[in-house]
CSV table of C-alpha atoms and ligand atoms in Angstrom, one decimal:
chain,number,residue,atom,x,y,z
A,1,MET,CA,-10.5,-26.8,4.7
A,2,SER,CA,-8.6,-24.2,2.7
A,3,PRO,CA,-10.7,-21.6,0.9
A,4,ASP,CA,-11.2,-21.6,-2.8
A,5,LEU,CA,-8.9,-18.7,-3.6
A,6,GLN,CA,-10.3,-18.1,-7.1
A,7,ALA,CA,-13.8,-17.8,-5.6
A,8,VAL,CA,-12.6,-15.4,-3.0
A,9,HIS,CA,-10.8,-13.4,-5.7
A,10,ASP,CA,-13.9,-13.2,-7.9
A,11,VAL,CA,-16.0,-12.0,-4.9
A,12,LEU,CA,-13.4,-9.4,-3.9
A,13,VAL,CA,-13.3,-8.0,-7.5
A,14,ASP,CA,-17.1,-7.7,-7.5
A,15,VAL,CA,-17.1,-6.1,-4.0
A,16,ALA,CA,-14.3,-3.6,-5.0
A,17,LYS,CA,-16.2,-2.6,-8.1
A,18,GLN,CA,-19.3,-2.0,-6.1
A,19,ALA,CA,-17.3,0.0,-3.6
A,20,GLY,CA,-16.1,2.0,-6.6
A,21,HIS,CA,-19.6,2.9,-7.5
A,22,MET,CA,-20.3,4.0,-4.0
A,23,ILE,CA,-17.1,6.2,-4.0
A,24,LEU,CA,-17.9,7.7,-7.4
A,25,SER,CA,-21.4,8.6,-6.5
A,26,ALA,CA,-20.6,10.1,-3.1
A,27,THR,CA,-20.0,13.6,-2.1
A,28,PRO,CA,-17.0,13.6,0.2
A,29,ARG,CA,-18.0,14.8,3.6
A,30,VAL,CA,-15.5,14.7,6.4
A,31,HIS,CA,-17.1,12.7,9.2
A,32,ALA,CA,-18.6,14.6,12.1
A,33,ALA,CA,-15.8,13.4,14.4
A,34,GLY,CA,-13.5,15.3,11.9
A,35,SER,CA,-10.2,13.6,11.7
A,36,LYS,CA,-8.6,10.7,13.6
A,37,LYS,CA,-5.1,11.7,14.7
A,38,ASN,CA,-5.0,15.4,13.4
A,39,THR,CA,-6.3,17.6,10.6
A,40,THR,CA,-4.4,15.6,8.0
A,41,ASP,CA,-5.8,12.2,9.0
A,42,LEU,CA,-9.2,12.4,7.4
A,43,VAL,CA,-12.2,10.0,7.6
A,44,THR,CA,-15.3,10.6,5.6
A,45,GLU,CA,-18.8,9.2,5.9
A,46,THR,CA,-18.1,7.4,2.6
A,47,ASP,CA,-15.1,5.5,4.2
A,48,GLN,CA,-17.4,4.2,6.9
A,49,ALA,CA,-20.3,3.4,4.6
A,50,VAL,CA,-18.0,1.6,2.1
A,51,GLU,CA,-16.4,-0.5,4.9
A,52,GLN,CA,-19.8,-1.3,6.3
A,53,TYR,CA,-21.0,-2.5,2.9
A,54,ILE,CA,-17.8,-4.6,2.4
A,55,GLN,CA,-17.9,-6.1,5.8
A,56,THR,CA,-21.5,-7.1,5.6
A,57,THR,CA,-21.2,-8.5,2.1
A,58,LEU,CA,-18.1,-10.6,2.9
A,59,ALA,CA,-19.6,-11.9,6.2
A,60,ALA,CA,-22.7,-13.1,4.3
A,61,GLN,CA,-20.6,-14.9,1.7
A,62,PHE,CA,-17.7,-16.2,3.9
A,63,PRO,CA,-19.1,-16.4,7.5
A,64,ASP,CA,-16.0,-18.3,8.7
A,65,MET,CA,-13.5,-15.6,7.9
A,66,GLY,CA,-12.5,-12.7,10.1
A,67,PHE,CA,-12.5,-9.0,9.2
A,68,TYR,CA,-9.7,-6.5,9.8
A,69,GLY,CA,-10.7,-3.1,8.4
A,70,GLU,CA,-9.4,0.4,8.8
A,71,GLU,CA,-12.6,2.0,10.0
A,72,SER,CA,-13.6,-0.8,12.5
A,73,TYR,CA,-10.1,-1.5,13.7
A,74,THR,CA,-9.6,-1.8,17.5
A,75,PRO,CA,-6.2,-0.4,18.4
A,76,GLY,CA,-3.9,-3.3,19.4
A,77,ALA,CA,-5.7,-5.9,17.3
A,78,LYS,CA,-3.2,-8.2,15.6
A,79,LEU,CA,-3.4,-10.4,12.6
A,80,GLY,CA,-3.3,-14.1,13.5
A,81,ALA,CA,-3.1,-17.5,11.9
A,82,GLU,CA,-6.8,-17.6,11.0
A,83,PRO,CA,-8.1,-16.4,7.5
A,84,VAL,CA,-9.1,-12.8,7.7
A,85,PHE,CA,-10.2,-10.2,5.1
A,86,VAL,CA,-8.0,-7.1,5.4
A,87,CYS,CA,-9.8,-4.0,4.1
A,88,ASP,CA,-9.1,-0.4,3.4
A,89,PRO,CA,-12.4,1.0,2.0
A,90,ILE,CA,-10.8,4.2,0.7
A,91,ASP,CA,-7.1,4.4,0.6
A,92,GLY,CA,-6.2,7.9,-0.4
A,93,THR,CA,-8.9,9.6,1.7
A,94,ALA,CA,-7.3,13.0,1.4
A,95,ASN,CA,-7.2,12.6,-2.4
A,96,PHE,CA,-10.9,11.6,-2.3
A,97,VAL,CA,-11.8,14.8,-0.4
A,98,HIS,CA,-9.9,16.9,-2.9
A,99,GLY,CA,-11.0,15.1,-6.0
A,100,PHE,CA,-7.4,14.0,-6.8
A,101,PRO,CA,-8.0,10.7,-8.6
A,102,TRP,CA,-5.5,8.4,-6.8
A,103,VAL,CA,-8.1,6.7,-4.6
A,104,CYS,CA,-8.8,3.0,-4.3
A,105,THR,CA,-10.4,0.2,-2.4
A,106,SER,CA,-7.8,-2.3,-1.2
A,107,LEU,CA,-8.9,-5.8,-0.2
A,108,ALA,CA,-6.9,-8.9,0.7
A,109,LEU,CA,-7.4,-12.3,2.1
A,110,VAL,CA,-4.7,-13.0,4.7
A,111,ILE,CA,-3.9,-16.4,6.1
A,112,ASP,CA,-1.3,-17.0,8.7
A,113,ARG,CA,-0.3,-13.3,8.3
A,114,LYS,CA,0.5,-13.7,4.6
A,115,PRO,CA,-1.7,-12.3,1.8
A,116,VAL,CA,-3.1,-15.0,-0.5
A,117,VAL,CA,-5.5,-12.9,-2.6
A,118,GLY,CA,-5.2,-9.2,-3.3
A,119,VAL,CA,-7.5,-6.8,-5.1
A,120,ILE,CA,-7.0,-3.0,-5.5
A,121,TYR,CA,-9.5,-1.0,-7.5
A,122,ASN,CA,-9.2,2.7,-8.4
A,123,PRO,CA,-12.7,3.7,-9.7
A,124,PHE,CA,-11.6,7.2,-10.9
A,125,LEU,CA,-8.9,5.8,-13.2
A,126,ARG,CA,-10.8,2.5,-13.6
A,127,SER,CA,-7.7,0.4,-12.9
A,128,LEU,CA,-7.9,-3.0,-11.2
A,129,TYR,CA,-4.9,-4.8,-9.8
A,130,THR,CA,-5.3,-8.4,-8.7
A,131,ALA,CA,-3.3,-11.4,-7.6
A,132,ILE,CA,-3.8,-14.9,-6.2
A,133,GLN,CA,-0.8,-16.5,-4.5
A,134,GLY,CA,1.3,-18.5,-6.9
A,135,GLN,CA,-0.7,-17.3,-10.0
A,136,GLY,CA,0.9,-14.0,-10.9
A,137,SER,CA,-0.6,-10.6,-10.8
A,138,PHE,CA,-2.6,-8.6,-13.3
A,139,VAL,CA,-3.9,-5.2,-14.2
A,140,ASP,CA,-7.5,-5.3,-15.5
A,141,LEU,CA,-7.6,-9.1,-15.0
A,142,THR,CA,-5.7,-9.9,-18.2
A,143,THR,CA,-2.5,-7.9,-18.5
A,144,PRO,CA,0.3,-9.5,-16.4
A,145,LEU,CA,2.5,-7.5,-14.2
A,146,PRO,CA,5.1,-6.1,-14.4
A,147,LEU,CA,4.0,-4.3,-17.6
A,148,ARG,CA,7.5,-4.7,-19.1
A,149,ARG,CA,7.8,-8.4,-19.8
A,150,GLU,CA,11.6,-8.2,-19.5
A,151,PRO,CA,12.2,-5.6,-16.8
A,152,GLU,CA,15.6,-3.9,-16.7
A,153,PRO,CA,18.0,-4.7,-13.9
A,154,LEU,CA,18.0,-2.2,-11.0
A,155,THR,CA,21.3,-0.3,-10.9
A,156,THR,CA,21.6,2.6,-8.5
A,157,LEU,CA,19.3,5.0,-6.7
A,158,GLN,CA,20.6,7.7,-9.1
A,159,HIS,CA,18.6,6.0,-11.8
A,160,ALA,CA,15.5,5.3,-9.7
A,161,LEU,CA,12.0,6.8,-9.4
A,162,VAL,CA,11.1,6.5,-5.8
A,163,ALA,CA,7.8,7.0,-3.9
A,164,VAL,CA,7.6,8.3,-0.3
A,165,GLU,CA,4.6,9.6,1.7
A,166,TRP,CA,4.4,12.4,4.2
A,167,GLY,CA,1.8,10.6,6.2
A,168,ALA,CA,-0.2,12.1,9.0
A,169,ASP,CA,2.6,12.4,11.6
A,170,ARG,CA,4.0,15.9,11.2
A,171,ARG,CA,6.1,16.2,14.3
A,172,GLY,CA,8.5,14.2,16.5
A,173,PRO,CA,11.5,11.9,15.8
A,174,ASN,CA,9.8,9.9,13.0
A,175,PHE,CA,9.0,13.1,11.1
A,176,GLU,CA,12.6,14.2,11.5
A,177,VAL,CA,13.9,10.9,10.1
A,178,LYS,CA,11.5,11.1,7.2
A,179,GLN,CA,12.2,14.6,6.1
A,180,ARG,CA,16.0,14.2,6.4
A,181,THR,CA,15.8,11.0,4.4
A,182,PHE,CA,13.7,12.7,1.7
A,183,VAL,CA,16.3,15.4,1.4
A,184,ALA,CA,19.1,12.9,1.3
A,185,LEU,CA,17.4,11.0,-1.5
A,186,ALA,CA,16.9,14.2,-3.6
A,187,ARG,CA,20.3,15.9,-2.9
A,188,ALA,CA,23.1,16.0,-5.5
A,189,VAL,CA,25.5,13.1,-5.4
A,190,GLU,CA,28.4,15.7,-5.1
A,191,ASP,CA,26.9,16.8,-1.8
A,192,GLY,CA,26.4,13.2,-0.4
A,193,GLY,CA,22.9,12.6,-1.6
A,194,ALA,CA,21.4,9.8,-3.8
A,195,MET,CA,20.1,12.2,-6.4
A,196,VAL,CA,17.2,9.9,-7.4
A,197,HIS,CA,15.5,10.7,-10.7
A,198,SER,CA,12.6,12.1,-8.6
A,199,LEU,CA,10.4,11.5,-5.7
A,200,ARG,CA,6.6,10.8,-6.0
A,201,SER,CA,3.7,10.7,-3.5
A,202,THR,CA,0.4,9.5,-4.8
A,203,GLY,CA,-1.2,9.7,-1.3
A,204,SER,CA,-2.2,6.0,-1.4
A,205,ALA,CA,0.1,3.3,-0.1
A,206,ALA,CA,-1.9,0.6,-1.9
A,207,LEU,CA,-1.6,2.4,-5.3
A,208,ASN,CA,2.1,3.0,-4.6
A,209,PHE,CA,2.6,-0.7,-4.2
A,210,ALA,CA,0.6,-1.3,-7.4
A,211,LEU,CA,2.8,1.1,-9.3
A,212,VAL,CA,6.0,-0.7,-8.0
A,213,ALA,CA,4.4,-4.0,-9.1
A,214,SER,CA,3.7,-2.6,-12.5
A,215,GLY,CA,7.3,-1.3,-12.8
A,216,ALA,CA,6.3,2.4,-13.0
A,217,LEU,CA,8.1,3.0,-9.7
A,218,ASP,CA,11.4,1.4,-8.8
A,219,LEU,CA,11.0,1.6,-5.0
A,220,TYR,CA,8.6,2.8,-2.3
A,221,TRP,CA,9.7,3.6,1.2
A,222,GLU,CA,6.9,3.8,3.7
A,223,GLY,CA,6.8,4.1,7.5
A,224,ALA,CA,3.5,4.5,9.3
A,225,ALA,CA,1.1,2.6,7.0
A,226,TYR,CA,-1.0,-0.2,8.3
A,227,ALA,CA,-1.8,-3.8,7.2
A,228,TRP,CA,-4.9,-2.6,5.4
A,229,ASP,CA,-2.9,-0.2,3.3
A,230,VAL,CA,-0.4,-2.8,2.1
A,231,SER,CA,-1.8,-6.3,2.2
A,232,ALA,CA,-3.2,-6.5,-1.3
A,233,GLY,CA,-0.3,-4.5,-2.7
A,234,TRP,CA,2.2,-6.7,-1.1
A,235,LEU,CA,0.9,-9.9,-2.8
A,236,ILE,CA,0.4,-8.1,-6.1
A,237,LEU,CA,4.0,-6.9,-5.9
A,238,SER,CA,5.4,-10.3,-4.8
A,239,GLU,CA,3.6,-12.0,-7.6
A,240,ALA,CA,5.2,-9.5,-10.0
A,241,GLY,CA,8.7,-10.4,-8.8
A,242,GLY,CA,9.1,-7.6,-6.3
A,243,ILE,CA,10.2,-7.8,-2.7
A,244,VAL,CA,9.2,-6.1,0.6
A,245,VAL,CA,11.8,-5.4,3.3
A,246,ASP,CA,11.9,-3.1,6.4
A,247,THR,CA,12.4,0.7,6.1
A,248,ASN,CA,15.2,0.5,8.7
A,249,PRO,CA,18.7,-0.5,7.8
A,250,GLY,CA,19.3,-4.3,8.1
A,251,GLY,CA,15.7,-5.3,8.3
A,252,TRP,CA,15.4,-7.9,5.5
A,253,GLU,CA,12.2,-9.4,7.1
A,254,ALA,CA,9.2,-7.0,7.0
A,255,THR,CA,5.9,-8.1,8.5
A,256,LEU,CA,2.4,-7.4,7.2
A,257,ASP,CA,1.4,-5.5,10.3
A,258,GLY,CA,4.9,-4.2,11.1
A,259,ARG,CA,4.1,-0.7,9.7
A,260,ARG,CA,7.5,-0.2,8.0
A,261,TYR,CA,7.8,-1.3,4.4
A,262,MET,CA,10.2,-0.8,1.6
A,263,ALA,CA,8.9,-2.2,-1.7
A,264,VAL,CA,11.2,-2.9,-4.6
A,265,ARG,CA,10.1,-3.7,-8.1
A,266,GLY,CA,10.8,-7.0,-9.9
A,267,ALA,CA,14.1,-7.1,-11.7
A,268,PRO,CA,16.6,-9.7,-12.9
A,269,ALA,CA,19.3,-8.2,-10.8
A,270,GLY,CA,20.1,-5.4,-8.3
A,271,GLN,CA,17.2,-5.6,-5.8
A,272,LYS,CA,19.3,-6.3,-2.7
A,273,GLU,CA,22.0,-3.9,-3.8
A,274,LEU,CA,19.4,-1.1,-4.2
A,275,VAL,CA,18.0,-1.8,-0.8
A,276,GLN,CA,21.4,-1.6,0.8
A,277,GLU,CA,22.2,1.6,-1.0
A,278,PHE,CA,18.9,3.0,0.2
A,279,TRP,CA,19.5,2.0,3.8
A,280,GLY,CA,22.7,4.1,3.5
A,281,HIS,CA,20.6,7.2,3.1
A,282,VAL,CA,18.1,6.5,5.8
A,283,ALA,CA,18.6,9.2,8.4
A,284,GLY,CA,17.9,7.2,11.6
A,285,GLN,CA,15.4,4.6,12.7
A,286,LEU,CA,11.7,4.9,12.1
A,287,ASP,CA,10.0,3.9,15.3
A,288,TYR,CA,6.7,2.4,14.1
A,289,HIS,CA,5.7,-1.0,15.3
A,290,ALA,CA,2.9,-3.5,14.9
T,301,LIP,C1,-3.2,7.0,3.6
T,301,LIP,C2,-2.0,6.2,3.1
T,301,LIP,C3,-0.9,7.2,2.7
T,301,LIP,C4,-0.5,8.1,3.8
T,301,LIP,C5,-1.7,8.9,4.3
T,301,LIP,C6,-2.8,7.9,4.7
T,301,LIP,P1,-5.8,6.5,4.1
T,301,LIP,O1,-4.2,6.1,4.0
T,301,LIP,O2,-2.2,5.3,2.2
T,301,LIP,O3,0.2,6.4,2.2
T,301,LIP,O4,0.4,9.0,3.3
T,301,LIP,O5,-1.4,9.7,5.4
T,301,LIP,O6,-2.5,7.2,5.8
T,301,LIP,O7,-5.9,7.1,5.4
T,301,LIP,O8,-6.1,7.3,3.0
T,301,LIP,O9,-6.5,5.1,4.1
């Protein structure tokens, strides 16, 4: 029997708000194990406590559904056909540690590797982004996305505001591709660059997706994120008319756990042309995989 998506949505909103209370009342303490991959890949006791709360609450209400969370993830675990809650208890953990208010809880119900309900809540800015498959997406439950009811066509990268993230990998070929691409995006057109209006990094993949869905960002190029960072945002963006493709040139089909995502805002024209222009500035292949 297919789940009642509205009921799931309502529970996820409540759970995300409760997670927000936990985050706001916590003192960020980096977990005793320190960091995961290196000193930039932080995990706090609050990440773990919030995920524990979310997992327990969802298991009690929806015992038939699986759980795929950042803090309890077993390396190699894949999304399958069965319904699963995909959870990032705190996306923007480094921001949380520093008190930089781009922090959120990101929750999605994924069925057959596609998100069907998505909820992102930033308790610091009190912004709630939500979507149910086929029913549009909203900020604060009532304002439809994108925020401009008649978004402008996308033209060229030169007129675009673009998000990128430095991520936690700071050496090796992927880091080289990223930093050379960032420079190519910023560089003057006369010198062969795209000369985008500017680059932004909020430190939260989920909130970057929400900003692309709202139309505040034109495009977000992300290699190295995980399904828990993007599942809710992917649905919220798609329901707002946006698209998600691969970071690497020619990859029109991105997958939820494929770790490489380029998100483009909703527009009456120009999405595919902007993607192709962007791929022309990607300085190699990002080698991240499911
Ligand atoms: C974060 C991502 C962000 C990336 C950070 C980190 P976390 O997730 O959302 O895009 O730049 O390195 O991976 O760890 O805060 O959930």
